[in-house]
Amino acid sequence: MIPDAIDIAFGPLLPWPAIAVLAAAAALLAGLVLWRRARGGWWRTLALALLVLALANPSIVAERREPRSDVVVVAVDRSASQEIGERPARTEAALQELDARLARMPDLVVERVVVSSRGLSGAEEGTRLMAAVREALADVPEHRLAGIIAITDGQVHDVEAAMAAEQPAGPFHVLLTGERGEQDRRLRIVRAPSFGMVDKTVTVTLEVIDPAAPTGSATTVLMGIDGAEAIPLAVPVNQEHSVEVPIRHGGQTILEFAAEPGTRELVLDNNRAVIAVNGVRDRLRVLLVSGEPHAGERTWRDILKSDPSVDLVHFTILRPPEKQDGTPIRELSLIAFPIRELFELKLADFDLIIFDRYRRRGVLPRMYMQNIAEYVRNGGALLEASGPTFASRLSLARTPIGDVLPAQPTGGIVEQGFRPRVTALGNRHPVTAELAGAGADGGEPTWGRWFRQIEARDVRGNVVMSGDAERPLLVLDRVGEGRVAHLLSDHLWLWSRGYEGGGPQAELLRRTAHWLMREPDLEEDVLRAFARGDQLEIDRRTLEGDLPPVRIELPDGSSREVALEELGPGHGTATLQVDRPGLYRLSDGVRTALVAVGALNPVELSDVAATEDRLRPLSQATGGGLQWIGEDGVPALRRVSADRAAAGRGWFGLRANGDYVVTGVLTIPALPAALALLLLLGGLLMTWRREGD
């Protein structure tokens, strides 16, 4: 074997401390002999040295070594900001030039890393170039790393974490693809709430950042709410500005902001920002007015009190004004009905008013009845549960409230057993669709019977349940901005008592009440979409007609058509896989909807101006270099030793580490025992002879 390297190794016969003590004693003795100039002193010294060396047991080690190539990592930024202007062309040209130069360097392996910010998670996290480099270096020993070369625009969003963690063992070089001194206008959302109370406002703080515009100069920002016509806002440049935005409904409210283009622009995508604010209702205030005690009164109270989102105010008219029985006032435990406070001063504070078997008894003057009717037309909600008096001359239909009720009494009352049924229209309406026990495909319901129904005429709105002889039983209607529900029976309580098996009275009343109070999930004619991770779920409900396909406009401006799968009458859904964050617009020709998917304001596009500020500290800390391709081109590459500078004007250095793997080892004793004994005896004989002369 022809060795590549020869070395001397020791295999001591005694512990090194013992050999050191013996060596010190031998040196002292030899020094004393030589100092006294005794005969044979040099031979005595040689014998002692041979003795110490024999105890150290030296060996000659010959190694056969196989050199190992160094590794250079080339990280290529393919994020969205790298698609601006000349950056793609410069990236490709620099990559080809680097490949050609690195290929001419012997003993060098190139590891290429491509970094992309595509997809939902990538848009949210930005360009994670350092994380990709760390992953590439996971299997590369530090003593083999020649260096790292990154081709990027400098907009890297995990540099701070890399600086705080362990830095690369080799030089980090940066090639910047953009132009020095680039400027771009962008819109930044400083603060925005995730939730807001319905019928109140939320504060959104935004800032238009434009290095090319003087601070405080005015620019126009268009604000759109749920796809409605945009509202122009005057916003100062380079200053935070707060905007009050009304939340008009529950569920998601989509806010769009768009700043007009500046004098210098790289891309217009970051002039827009989208916010999704979830509208939530405070405790819903419900006023329940019972005309007189009856078996079903507690049913209403129990159902409403069991809902934690409902704040119930309940009054029962026990003592009408016309009742005069001579009972002293001080002996009455009843409280006076606060008519003026409820129906004039605080009427608008209620989300829903329920009249349960109420009849005209002189308690509510006509003026207050008119207030209730106006309350409904202006956006309020009313539920009338009619008893026998609705068919009499004391009916609420004979008051101004009758103008907003969807049914008028004929004067007739049906008092025989019947099973409530969901109508064909009710099978489409979310209030009554898929009620448990309703009977599939027009089959007989499994519910218990009721025994009273008020006959009605001049019915308008949507009849979702019918009773005896298919007469209207539950009617839902919209009046002006408000909503009205009319239940033409007072026997709902039979279901709560479990008569003949009972029925879904709690679910029916809950749905009815929440539809009246505009619960988004109970809208009967609506197109909605929800983002669930990387899936877009589409839901369409309609009371009439078929379910046409939905056209979806993607954030990049393209569109596609999706067919709906029918789940039930008037109810269809679809699921679409998405991989791009942003605002999706949906339309089926009748209804439109907006849905925000993923990161609404991607970090990747928040700032697209090329910069050296992010990566220069890391490059300097590791001894690397930084160069703008557009100004100076691709620098020359050199191999340098580990103790020399790795960058200079117009060149980047890659360290030559000289790493190797030992493939063979030959060990030969340098002082075999026989030779050591022979030399030691020879030295002693020569010492004896010199001393005998």
PDB file of N, CA and C in Angstrom, residues 219-263:
ATOM      1  N   THR A 219     -54.540  60.649  -0.164  1.00  0.00           N
ATOM      2  CA  THR A 219     -54.796  59.730  -1.257  1.00  0.00           C
ATOM      3  C   THR A 219     -56.169  59.109  -1.044  1.00  0.00           C
ATOM      4  N   THR A 220     -56.701  58.467  -2.048  1.00  0.00           N
ATOM      5  CA  THR A 220     -58.047  57.895  -1.970  1.00  0.00           C
ATOM      6  C   THR A 220     -57.960  56.387  -1.776  1.00  0.00           C
ATOM      7  N   VAL A 221     -58.700  55.904  -0.804  1.00  0.00           N
ATOM      8  CA  VAL A 221     -58.821  54.475  -0.552  1.00  0.00           C
ATOM      9  C   VAL A 221     -60.299  54.114  -0.679  1.00  0.00           C
ATOM     10  N   LEU A 222     -60.607  53.139  -1.518  1.00  0.00           N
ATOM     11  CA  LEU A 222     -61.980  52.682  -1.694  1.00  0.00           C
ATOM     12  C   LEU A 222     -62.273  51.554  -0.713  1.00  0.00           C
ATOM     13  N   MET A 223     -63.383  51.656  -0.009  1.00  0.00           N
ATOM     14  CA  MET A 223     -63.784  50.644   0.954  1.00  0.00           C
ATOM     15  C   MET A 223     -65.078  49.989   0.485  1.00  0.00           C
ATOM     16  N   GLY A 224     -65.059  48.664   0.323  1.00  0.00           N
ATOM     17  CA  GLY A 224     -66.240  47.905  -0.044  1.00  0.00           C
ATOM     18  C   GLY A 224     -66.649  46.979   1.076  1.00  0.00           C
ATOM     19  N   ILE A 225     -67.944  46.856   1.300  1.00  0.00           N
ATOM     20  CA  ILE A 225     -68.474  45.998   2.358  1.00  0.00           C
ATOM     21  C   ILE A 225     -69.363  44.943   1.708  1.00  0.00           C
ATOM     22  N   ASP A 226     -68.960  43.680   1.824  1.00  0.00           N
ATOM     23  CA  ASP A 226     -69.721  42.545   1.292  1.00  0.00           C
ATOM     24  C   ASP A 226     -70.048  42.710  -0.183  1.00  0.00           C
ATOM     25  N   GLY A 227     -69.099  43.237  -0.941  1.00  0.00           N
ATOM     26  CA  GLY A 227     -69.281  43.349  -2.378  1.00  0.00           C
ATOM     27  C   GLY A 227     -70.152  44.504  -2.828  1.00  0.00           C
ATOM     28  N   ALA A 228     -70.609  45.344  -1.903  1.00  0.00           N
ATOM     29  CA  ALA A 228     -71.442  46.490  -2.277  1.00  0.00           C
ATOM     30  C   ALA A 228     -70.578  47.569  -2.939  1.00  0.00           C
ATOM     31  N   GLU A 229     -71.234  48.606  -3.430  1.00  0.00           N
ATOM     32  CA  GLU A 229     -70.516  49.690  -4.092  1.00  0.00           C
ATOM     33  C   GLU A 229     -69.502  50.317  -3.143  1.00  0.00           C
ATOM     34  N   ALA A 230     -68.288  50.525  -3.647  1.00  0.00           N
ATOM     35  CA  ALA A 230     -67.193  51.006  -2.813  1.00  0.00           C
ATOM     36  C   ALA A 230     -67.424  52.448  -2.363  1.00  0.00           C
ATOM     37  N   ILE A 231     -66.951  52.729  -1.164  1.00  0.00           N
ATOM     38  CA  ILE A 231     -67.063  54.064  -0.572  1.00  0.00           C
ATOM     39  C   ILE A 231     -65.678  54.707  -0.585  1.00  0.00           C
ATOM     40  N   PRO A 232     -65.506  55.896  -1.197  1.00  0.00           N
ATOM     41  CA  PRO A 232     -64.177  56.537  -1.208  1.00  0.00           C
ATOM     42  C   PRO A 232     -63.847  57.153   0.153  1.00  0.00           C
ATOM     43  N   LEU A 233     -62.618  56.960   0.582  1.00  0.00           N
ATOM     44  CA  LEU A 233     -62.131  57.522   1.840  1.00  0.00           C
ATOM     45  C   LEU A 233     -60.874  58.334   1.555  1.00  0.00           C
ATOM     46  N   ALA A 234     -60.752  59.482   2.197  1.00  0.00           N
ATOM     47  CA  ALA A 234     -59.534  60.289   2.097  1.00  0.00           C
ATOM     48  C   ALA A 234     -58.594  59.860   3.220  1.00  0.00           C
ATOM     49  N   VAL A 235     -57.420  59.339   2.850  1.00  0.00           N
ATOM     50  CA  VAL A 235     -56.483  58.774   3.822  1.00  0.00           C
ATOM     51  C   VAL A 235     -55.128  59.455   3.651  1.00  0.00           C
ATOM     52  N   PRO A 236     -54.498  59.926   4.743  1.00  0.00           N
ATOM     53  CA  PRO A 236     -53.160  60.516   4.631  1.00  0.00           C
ATOM     54  C   PRO A 236     -52.102  59.443   4.380  1.00  0.00           C
ATOM     55  N   VAL A 237     -51.127  59.773   3.557  1.00  0.00           N
ATOM     56  CA  VAL A 237     -50.068  58.832   3.212  1.00  0.00           C
ATOM     57  C   VAL A 237     -49.041  58.770   4.332  1.00  0.00           C
ATOM     58  N   ASN A 238     -48.529  57.564   4.585  1.00  0.00           N
ATOM     59  CA  ASN A 238     -47.473  57.313   5.574  1.00  0.00           C
ATOM     60  C   ASN A 238     -47.900  57.673   6.998  1.00  0.00           C
ATOM     61  N   GLN A 239     -49.190  57.616   7.250  1.00  0.00           N
ATOM     62  CA  GLN A 239     -49.729  57.841   8.590  1.00  0.00           C
ATOM     63  C   GLN A 239     -50.850  56.840   8.841  1.00  0.00           C
ATOM     64  N   GLU A 240     -50.948  56.392  10.084  1.00  0.00           N
ATOM     65  CA  GLU A 240     -52.039  55.488  10.432  1.00  0.00           C
ATOM     66  C   GLU A 240     -53.364  56.241  10.421  1.00  0.00           C
ATOM     67  N   HIS A 241     -54.395  55.575   9.915  1.00  0.00           N
ATOM     68  CA  HIS A 241     -55.713  56.202   9.784  1.00  0.00           C
ATOM     69  C   HIS A 241     -56.774  55.193  10.205  1.00  0.00           C
ATOM     70  N   SER A 242     -57.695  55.616  11.063  1.00  0.00           N
ATOM     71  CA  SER A 242     -58.735  54.727  11.584  1.00  0.00           C
ATOM     72  C   SER A 242     -60.049  54.958  10.849  1.00  0.00           C
ATOM     73  N   VAL A 243     -60.751  53.865  10.576  1.00  0.00           N
ATOM     74  CA  VAL A 243     -62.029  53.901   9.859  1.00  0.00           C
ATOM     75  C   VAL A 243     -63.057  53.133  10.684  1.00  0.00           C
ATOM     76  N   GLU A 244     -64.235  53.720  10.863  1.00  0.00           N
ATOM     77  CA  GLU A 244     -65.337  53.055  11.556  1.00  0.00           C
ATOM     78  C   GLU A 244     -66.191  52.311  10.523  1.00  0.00           C
ATOM     79  N   VAL A 245     -66.366  51.020  10.730  1.00  0.00           N
ATOM     80  CA  VAL A 245     -67.090  50.181   9.786  1.00  0.00           C
ATOM     81  C   VAL A 245     -68.290  49.554  10.486  1.00  0.00           C
ATOM     82  N   PRO A 246     -69.499  49.699   9.943  1.00  0.00           N
ATOM     83  CA  PRO A 246     -70.677  49.093  10.577  1.00  0.00           C
ATOM     84  C   PRO A 246     -70.759  47.597  10.293  1.00  0.00           C
ATOM     85  N   ILE A 247     -71.191  46.824  11.291  1.00  0.00           N
ATOM     86  CA  ILE A 247     -71.448  45.392  11.136  1.00  0.00           C
ATOM     87  C   ILE A 247     -72.962  45.223  11.159  1.00  0.00           C
ATOM     88  N   ARG A 248     -73.526  44.870  10.008  1.00  0.00           N
ATOM     89  CA  ARG A 248     -74.983  44.886   9.855  1.00  0.00           C
ATOM     90  C   ARG A 248     -75.635  43.515  10.020  1.00  0.00           C
ATOM     91  N   HIS A 249     -74.849  42.451  10.033  1.00  0.00           N
ATOM     92  CA  HIS A 249     -75.461  41.123  10.116  1.00  0.00           C
ATOM     93  C   HIS A 249     -74.498  40.170  10.814  1.00  0.00           C
ATOM     94  N   GLY A 250     -75.061  39.056  11.268  1.00  0.00           N
ATOM     95  CA  GLY A 250     -74.243  38.019  11.855  1.00  0.00           C
ATOM     96  C   GLY A 250     -73.464  37.271  10.791  1.00  0.00           C
ATOM     97  N   GLY A 251     -72.468  36.510  11.210  1.00  0.00           N
ATOM     98  CA  GLY A 251     -71.625  35.801  10.263  1.00  0.00           C
ATOM     99  C   GLY A 251     -70.502  36.690   9.761  1.00  0.00           C
ATOM    100  N   GLN A 252     -69.911  36.285   8.663  1.00  0.00           N
ATOM    101  CA  GLN A 252     -68.724  36.956   8.157  1.00  0.00           C
ATOM    102  C   GLN A 252     -69.070  38.180   7.324  1.00  0.00           C
ATOM    103  N   THR A 253     -68.442  39.295   7.656  1.00  0.00           N
ATOM    104  CA  THR A 253     -68.527  40.517   6.859  1.00  0.00           C
ATOM    105  C   THR A 253     -67.181  40.737   6.187  1.00  0.00           C
ATOM    106  N   ILE A 254     -67.185  40.836   4.861  1.00  0.00           N
ATOM    107  CA  ILE A 254     -65.953  40.998   4.092  1.00  0.00           C
ATOM    108  C   ILE A 254     -65.741  42.480   3.809  1.00  0.00           C
ATOM    109  N   LEU A 255     -64.591  42.997   4.232  1.00  0.00           N
ATOM    110  CA  LEU A 255     -64.224  44.393   3.994  1.00  0.00           C
ATOM    111  C   LEU A 255     -63.070  44.429   3.003  1.00  0.00           C
ATOM    112  N   GLU A 256     -63.229  45.213   1.942  1.00  0.00           N
ATOM    113  CA  GLU A 256     -62.193  45.366   0.923  1.00  0.00           C
ATOM    114  C   GLU A 256     -61.701  46.810   0.926  1.00  0.00           C
ATOM    115  N   PHE A 257     -60.387  46.978   0.941  1.00  0.00           N
ATOM    116  CA  PHE A 257     -59.779  48.303   0.859  1.00  0.00           C
ATOM    117  C   PHE A 257     -58.825  48.313  -0.335  1.00  0.00           C
ATOM    118  N   ALA A 258     -58.876  49.382  -1.119  1.00  0.00           N
ATOM    119  CA  ALA A 258     -58.017  49.500  -2.299  1.00  0.00           C
ATOM    120  C   ALA A 258     -57.512  50.937  -2.397  1.00  0.00           C
ATOM    121  N   ALA A 259     -56.184  51.111  -2.338  1.00  0.00           N
ATOM    122  CA  ALA A 259     -55.578  52.433  -2.472  1.00  0.00           C
ATOM    123  C   ALA A 259     -55.284  52.712  -3.937  1.00  0.00           C
ATOM    124  N   GLU A 260     -55.486  53.961  -4.345  1.00  0.00           N
ATOM    125  CA  GLU A 260     -55.195  54.321  -5.726  1.00  0.00           C
ATOM    126  C   GLU A 260     -53.695  54.197  -5.990  1.00  0.00           C
ATOM    127  N   PRO A 261     -53.295  53.892  -7.240  1.00  0.00           N
ATOM    128  CA  PRO A 261     -51.875  53.707  -7.553  1.00  0.00           C
ATOM    129  C   PRO A 261     -51.057  54.952  -7.245  1.00  0.00           C
ATOM    130  N   GLY A 262     -49.806  54.734  -6.836  1.00  0.00           N
ATOM    131  CA  GLY A 262     -48.884  55.830  -6.573  1.00  0.00           C
ATOM    132  C   GLY A 262     -48.086  56.192  -7.818  1.00  0.00           C
ATOM    133  N   THR A 263     -47.155  57.110  -7.656  1.00  0.00           N
ATOM    134  CA  THR A 263     -46.339  57.548  -8.792  1.00  0.00           C
ATOM    135  C   THR A 263     -45.318  56.498  -9.189  1.00  0.00           C
TER     136      THR A 263
END
